[in-house]
Amino acid sequence: MVLPLEALLDETAARIIAAAEELTALDSAIGDADHGLNMKRGFEAVLADKTNILSKPAGEALKSLGMTLVMKVGGASGPLYGTLFMTLGKELPDDPAPADVARALAAAVTALKARGKADFGNKTMLDVLGPVADHLAGGGASLASVRALAAARAEATVPMKAIRGRASFLGERSVGHMDPGARSSQIMIEAICNVLEGKA
Ligand code: ADP
Ligand code: MG
């Protein structure tokens, strides 16, 4: 399939920028209230660099997007999302089949785990990205099932106790709040599903 890169980039950026206040509110409960602002700054920079990013083949475009996120998002999430997109760019052929997308996402999740020294169940973005990668690896996943899984996994971070990231400083007090990075990952996955389903 030829990836509709421009639409994917536009929709993902628009949804993340629109969610800035919500993400910051989540981060104010268990972090330092900057996740929304960090992500907004990162995706505004991606939009500003859009012509350059889209002039490249898909793999290089994703690497370039990842590098912009590393430079502009900051915090813990910038290098982590940067690693995710740069690994996707490295692993994805320019004309990927669904199985290539599944394999590339699995590799990106492995790289992200190594970069953040985190595992599933630590109350981070990995708790959305990991299950979605596993679901895709099973083959034949519908976009509706991917969207529903991402939403359920973000919700499932609410009762978790944070083991990694700033929220872990709160110990038990991190319980009862959704992880901001899990929510931003869910929003990106939803945006991608919307575009691929022709809803955006
Ligand atoms: P900071 O915590 O530096 O303020 P952000 O607020 O932008 O950075 O991002 C916080 C999010 O980053 C968390 O909600 C969590 O999902 C994610 N995160 C933090 N540390 C890790 C880690 N070691 N591995 C995976 N994700 C992490
Ligand atoms: Mg923060």
mmCIF file with all atom_site columns, C-alpha atoms and ligand atoms in Angstrom, residues 27 30-36 38-39 73-78 80-81 112-113 115-119 122-126 164-167 178-184, ligand 1:
data_model
loop_
_atom_site.group_PDB
_atom_site.id
_atom_site.type_symbol
_atom_site.label_atom_id
_atom_site.label_alt_id
_atom_site.label_comp_id
_atom_site.label_asym_id
_atom_site.label_entity_id
_atom_site.label_seq_id
_atom_site.pdbx_PDB_ins_code
_atom_site.Cartn_x
_atom_site.Cartn_y
_atom_site.Cartn_z
_atom_site.occupancy
_atom_site.B_iso_or_equiv
_atom_site.pdbx_formal_charge
_atom_site.auth_seq_id
_atom_site.auth_comp_id
_atom_site.auth_asym_id
_atom_site.auth_atom_id
_atom_site.pdbx_PDB_model_num
ATOM   1  C CA  . ASP A 1 27  ? 0.373  15.412 33.152 1.00 0.00 ? 27  ASP A CA  1
ATOM   2  C CA  . ILE A 1 30  ? 0.915  12.803 37.873 1.00 0.00 ? 30  ILE A CA  1
ATOM   3  C CA  . GLY A 1 31  ? 3.792  14.773 36.316 1.00 0.00 ? 31  GLY A CA  1
ATOM   4  C CA  . ASP A 1 32  ? 4.868  18.330 35.642 1.00 0.00 ? 32  ASP A CA  1
ATOM   5  C CA  . ALA A 1 33  ? 2.049  19.584 33.419 1.00 0.00 ? 33  ALA A CA  1
ATOM   6  C CA  . ASP A 1 34  ? 4.043  19.895 30.213 1.00 0.00 ? 34  ASP A CA  1
ATOM   7  C CA  . HIS A 1 35  ? 3.158  16.875 28.064 1.00 0.00 ? 35  HIS A CA  1
ATOM   8  C CA  . GLY A 1 36  ? 0.519  18.695 26.022 1.00 0.00 ? 36  GLY A CA  1
ATOM   9  C CA  . ASN A 1 38  ? 5.734  19.452 24.612 1.00 0.00 ? 38  ASN A CA  1
ATOM   10 C CA  . MET A 1 39  ? 3.754  17.486 22.030 1.00 0.00 ? 39  MET A CA  1
ATOM   11 C CA  . VAL A 1 73  ? 9.292  17.900 22.103 1.00 0.00 ? 73  VAL A CA  1
ATOM   12 C CA  . GLY A 1 74  ? 11.878 17.635 24.858 1.00 0.00 ? 74  GLY A CA  1
ATOM   13 C CA  . GLY A 1 75  ? 11.079 16.000 28.200 1.00 0.00 ? 75  GLY A CA  1
ATOM   14 C CA  . ALA A 1 76  ? 11.128 12.228 28.457 1.00 0.00 ? 76  ALA A CA  1
ATOM   15 C CA  . SER A 1 77  ? 8.627  11.800 25.657 1.00 0.00 ? 77  SER A CA  1
ATOM   16 C CA  . GLY A 1 78  ? 10.622 13.600 22.899 1.00 0.00 ? 78  GLY A CA  1
ATOM   17 C CA  . LEU A 1 80  ? 11.029 8.230  23.135 1.00 0.00 ? 80  LEU A CA  1
ATOM   18 C CA  . TYR A 1 81  ? 8.636  9.263  20.354 1.00 0.00 ? 81  TYR A CA  1
ATOM   19 C CA  . LEU A 1 112 ? 11.469 2.298  22.704 1.00 0.00 ? 112 LEU A CA  1
ATOM   20 C CA  . LYS A 1 113 ? 11.607 -0.205 25.587 1.00 0.00 ? 113 LYS A CA  1
ATOM   21 C CA  . ARG A 1 115 ? 15.634 3.596  25.164 1.00 0.00 ? 115 ARG A CA  1
ATOM   22 C CA  . GLY A 1 116 ? 13.399 4.160  28.205 1.00 0.00 ? 116 GLY A CA  1
ATOM   23 C CA  . LYS A 1 117 ? 14.523 1.061  30.137 1.00 0.00 ? 117 LYS A CA  1
ATOM   24 C CA  . ALA A 1 118 ? 10.829 0.377  30.633 1.00 0.00 ? 118 ALA A CA  1
ATOM   25 C CA  . ASP A 1 119 ? 8.510  -2.554 30.266 1.00 0.00 ? 119 ASP A CA  1
ATOM   26 C CA  . ASN A 1 122 ? 4.967  0.459  33.980 1.00 0.00 ? 122 ASN A CA  1
ATOM   27 C CA  . LYS A 1 123 ? 2.189  2.988  33.187 1.00 0.00 ? 123 LYS A CA  1
ATOM   28 C CA  . THR A 1 124 ? 3.704  4.595  30.092 1.00 0.00 ? 124 THR A CA  1
ATOM   29 C CA  . MET A 1 125 ? 3.031  5.014  26.370 1.00 0.00 ? 125 MET A CA  1
ATOM   30 C CA  . LEU A 1 126 ? 4.312  1.431  26.006 1.00 0.00 ? 126 LEU A CA  1
ATOM   31 C CA  . ARG A 1 164 ? 8.984  4.607  35.046 1.00 0.00 ? 164 ARG A CA  1
ATOM   32 C CA  . GLY A 1 165 ? 9.093  8.303  34.257 1.00 0.00 ? 165 GLY A CA  1
ATOM   33 C CA  . ARG A 1 166 ? 8.296  11.283 36.421 1.00 0.00 ? 166 ARG A CA  1
ATOM   34 C CA  . ALA A 1 167 ? 4.974  9.792  37.592 1.00 0.00 ? 167 ALA A CA  1
ATOM   35 C CA  . MET A 1 178 ? -4.512 8.010  32.987 1.00 0.00 ? 178 MET A CA  1
ATOM   36 C CA  . ASP A 1 179 ? -0.898 8.174  31.818 1.00 0.00 ? 179 ASP A CA  1
ATOM   37 C CA  . PRO A 1 180 ? -0.443 11.235 29.543 1.00 0.00 ? 180 PRO A CA  1
ATOM   38 C CA  . GLY A 1 181 ? 1.906  9.427  27.142 1.00 0.00 ? 181 GLY A CA  1
ATOM   39 C CA  . ALA A 1 182 ? -0.500 6.505  26.855 1.00 0.00 ? 182 ALA A CA  1
ATOM   40 C CA  . ARG A 1 183 ? -3.220 8.995  25.920 1.00 0.00 ? 183 ARG A CA  1
ATOM   41 C CA  . SER A 1 184 ? -1.033 10.806 23.338 1.00 0.00 ? 184 SER A CA  1
HETATM 42 P P1  . ADP B 2 .   ? 8.481  14.561 31.234 1.00 0.00 ? 1   ADP B P1  1
HETATM 43 O O1  . ADP B 2 .   ? 8.044  13.356 32.039 1.00 0.00 ? 1   ADP B O1  1
HETATM 44 O O2  . ADP B 2 .   ? 9.960  14.653 31.107 1.00 0.00 ? 1   ADP B O2  1
HETATM 45 O O3  . ADP B 2 .   ? 7.839  15.812 31.713 1.00 0.00 ? 1   ADP B O3  1
HETATM 46 P P2  . ADP B 2 .   ? 6.470  14.377 29.144 1.00 0.00 ? 1   ADP B P2  1
HETATM 47 O O4  . ADP B 2 .   ? 5.560  14.954 30.152 1.00 0.00 ? 1   ADP B O4  1
HETATM 48 O O5  . ADP B 2 .   ? 6.504  15.022 27.815 1.00 0.00 ? 1   ADP B O5  1
HETATM 49 O O6  . ADP B 2 .   ? 7.956  14.286 29.719 1.00 0.00 ? 1   ADP B O6  1
HETATM 50 O O7  . ADP B 2 .   ? 6.099  12.841 28.887 1.00 0.00 ? 1   ADP B O7  1
HETATM 51 C C1  . ADP B 2 .   ? 5.651  12.003 29.921 1.00 0.00 ? 1   ADP B C1  1
HETATM 52 C C2  . ADP B 2 .   ? 5.276  10.660 29.336 1.00 0.00 ? 1   ADP B C2  1
HETATM 53 O O8  . ADP B 2 .   ? 6.427  9.997  28.827 1.00 0.00 ? 1   ADP B O8  1
HETATM 54 C C3  . ADP B 2 .   ? 4.695  9.701  30.359 1.00 0.00 ? 1   ADP B C3  1
HETATM 55 O O9  . ADP B 2 .   ? 3.307  9.894  30.499 1.00 0.00 ? 1   ADP B O9  1
HETATM 56 C C4  . ADP B 2 .   ? 5.050  8.332  29.817 1.00 0.00 ? 1   ADP B C4  1
HETATM 57 O O10 . ADP B 2 .   ? 4.040  7.815  28.974 1.00 0.00 ? 1   ADP B O10 1
HETATM 58 C C5  . ADP B 2 .   ? 6.271  8.601  28.981 1.00 0.00 ? 1   ADP B C5  1
HETATM 59 N N1  . ADP B 2 .   ? 7.474  8.072  29.623 1.00 0.00 ? 1   ADP B N1  1
HETATM 60 C C6  . ADP B 2 .   ? 8.215  8.645  30.581 1.00 0.00 ? 1   ADP B C6  1
HETATM 61 N N2  . ADP B 2 .   ? 9.277  7.871  30.887 1.00 0.00 ? 1   ADP B N2  1
HETATM 62 C C7  . ADP B 2 .   ? 9.192  6.775  30.102 1.00 0.00 ? 1   ADP B C7  1
HETATM 63 C C8  . ADP B 2 .   ? 9.986  5.589  29.918 1.00 0.00 ? 1   ADP B C8  1
HETATM 64 N N3  . ADP B 2 .   ? 11.098 5.385  30.619 1.00 0.00 ? 1   ADP B N3  1
HETATM 65 N N4  . ADP B 2 .   ? 9.581  4.693  28.990 1.00 0.00 ? 1   ADP B N4  1
HETATM 66 C C9  . ADP B 2 .   ? 8.465  4.899  28.262 1.00 0.00 ? 1   ADP B C9  1
HETATM 67 N N5  . ADP B 2 .   ? 7.689  5.986  28.374 1.00 0.00 ? 1   ADP B N5  1
HETATM 68 C C10 . ADP B 2 .   ? 8.036  6.905  29.286 1.00 0.00 ? 1   ADP B C10 1
#
